[in-house]
Amino acid sequence: MDQDTIWTLVGKKLNNEATPEELRQLHHLLMQPWADVYSIQILEAMWRQNPNKPPRFIPHKLQQKWDKLESRLETGNTDSDTFQSPANEAVPRIKNTKRRVIQALVAAACLVFALLSFFYWKNYSGNYNVKTYQVVAAGRNISKIVLPDGTKVWLNAGSEIFYKTNYGNGNREIRLTGEAFFDVVKDAEHPFIVNTASMRIKVLGTAFNVRSYANDNVSETSLIRGRIELITTTGPKQRIILKPAEKLTILNPKHNHNNKDEALITLSTLRTAKTDSLPSEAQWLENKLVFDNEYFDEVAKKMERWYGVSISFKNDGLKEKKFSGKFTTESLSTALEALRATSNFNFLIEYKKVIIY
């Protein structure tokens, strides 16, 4: 079976026993559609942890099923789809009656998967047996990876995660810079932990979005399903429990917009329009640029990552304006024209630089 062959060839490669022909065979197998969930670096890390336990590859057709948005964040929504598991076991129909549930899955056509993204893997100094992997979503790409325990991670453009080579062996802790969506495999004995510059998030099995870019005004955690325990790491430490459809926003003191009365930490409810399958905080998974009543300078940072440009303000007062909007295939000039139609400002585009005045 091709999956078993891959696992054997990975072992030979790591033991320097693979022939040139076997290395070419391994490369060919990893290019197959059903194997695009795992990169070679992930497979090598998994083999080192447990060479006797090969991963459970996900057939391509099943992955496409999972990648459909099967549930909506609405009470009373019923998913009528059924499909077969990799082990050919029937998966029962899922009915959502009393809870607002969404399975955080993404249409394959809207993502740039691992094989189409640039991944940078680096080993850092440390214990000989335990090193650190770094995974980067380069450029303007969205990248999807599967961690050794089966947890799925989607990285937004310019984001990166770090995790130890012993991840999954009693340790499920990562560090995030940027934005990521997590669909965490449940393991009651080993909580999944995400560390950012402003918070530490602890979960068992759940789906949630985290945004924590270094230069952004705020950091956010949005819970889609499950339960989250969150501890703030900037200012006075606070322990907060999030429930489904809740969002925690941490506003950095240096970005308080000169409003001393503005709370540094706020808890709000996610809003999902009837025509949308995800809340605005996670619609980047569907290749949409969305902002909901956000300050212009925060919108500008999202547009910088989305369009690959730099944006500056000649008038700091314009940063205080708030906007709501959604863009998919619109050009930069079209998007700015749409914003200007609702407010009073001008803009100048010079190659990859934008001046707002």
PDB file of C-alpha atoms in Angstrom, residues 3 6 19-20 39 49 56 89 124 140 142 152 174 198 213 236 238 292 306 334 346 350:
ATOM      1  CA  GLN A   3       0.856   4.804   2.647  1.00  0.00           C
ATOM      2  CA  ILE A   6       5.865   6.163   2.366  1.00  0.00           C
ATOM      3  CA  THR A  19      18.831   4.616  -2.519  1.00  0.00           C
ATOM      4  CA  PRO A  20      18.476   7.475  -5.039  1.00  0.00           C
ATOM      5  CA  SER A  39       4.846  17.664   4.506  1.00  0.00           C
ATOM      6  CA  GLN A  49       8.750  10.075  17.801  1.00  0.00           C
ATOM      7  CA  ARG A  56      -3.413   7.934   9.180  1.00  0.00           C
ATOM      8  CA  GLU A  89     -16.881   3.147   8.605  1.00  0.00           C
ATOM      9  CA  TYR A 124      17.378  25.917  17.072  1.00  0.00           C
ATOM     10  CA  ARG A 140       0.478  36.272   1.111  1.00  0.00           C
ATOM     11  CA  ILE A 142      -2.527  30.646   3.615  1.00  0.00           C
ATOM     12  CA  LYS A 152      -5.031  20.778  12.010  1.00  0.00           C
ATOM     13  CA  ILE A 174       3.179  25.583  20.512  1.00  0.00           C
ATOM     14  CA  SER A 198      -0.164  38.493  25.280  1.00  0.00           C
ATOM     15  CA  TYR A 213       0.518  39.856  15.063  1.00  0.00           C
ATOM     16  CA  PRO A 236      -2.227  41.927  35.661  1.00  0.00           C
ATOM     17  CA  GLN A 238      -6.366  37.224  34.462  1.00  0.00           C
ATOM     18  CA  ASP A 292     -16.254  44.694  11.550  1.00  0.00           C
ATOM     19  CA  TRP A 306      -3.826  41.018   2.149  1.00  0.00           C
ATOM     20  CA  THR A 334     -11.314  49.352  -5.608  1.00  0.00           C
ATOM     21  CA  ASN A 346      -7.957  60.522   0.079  1.00  0.00           C
ATOM     22  CA  GLU A 350       2.699  54.358  -5.545  1.00  0.00           C
TER      23      GLU A 350
END
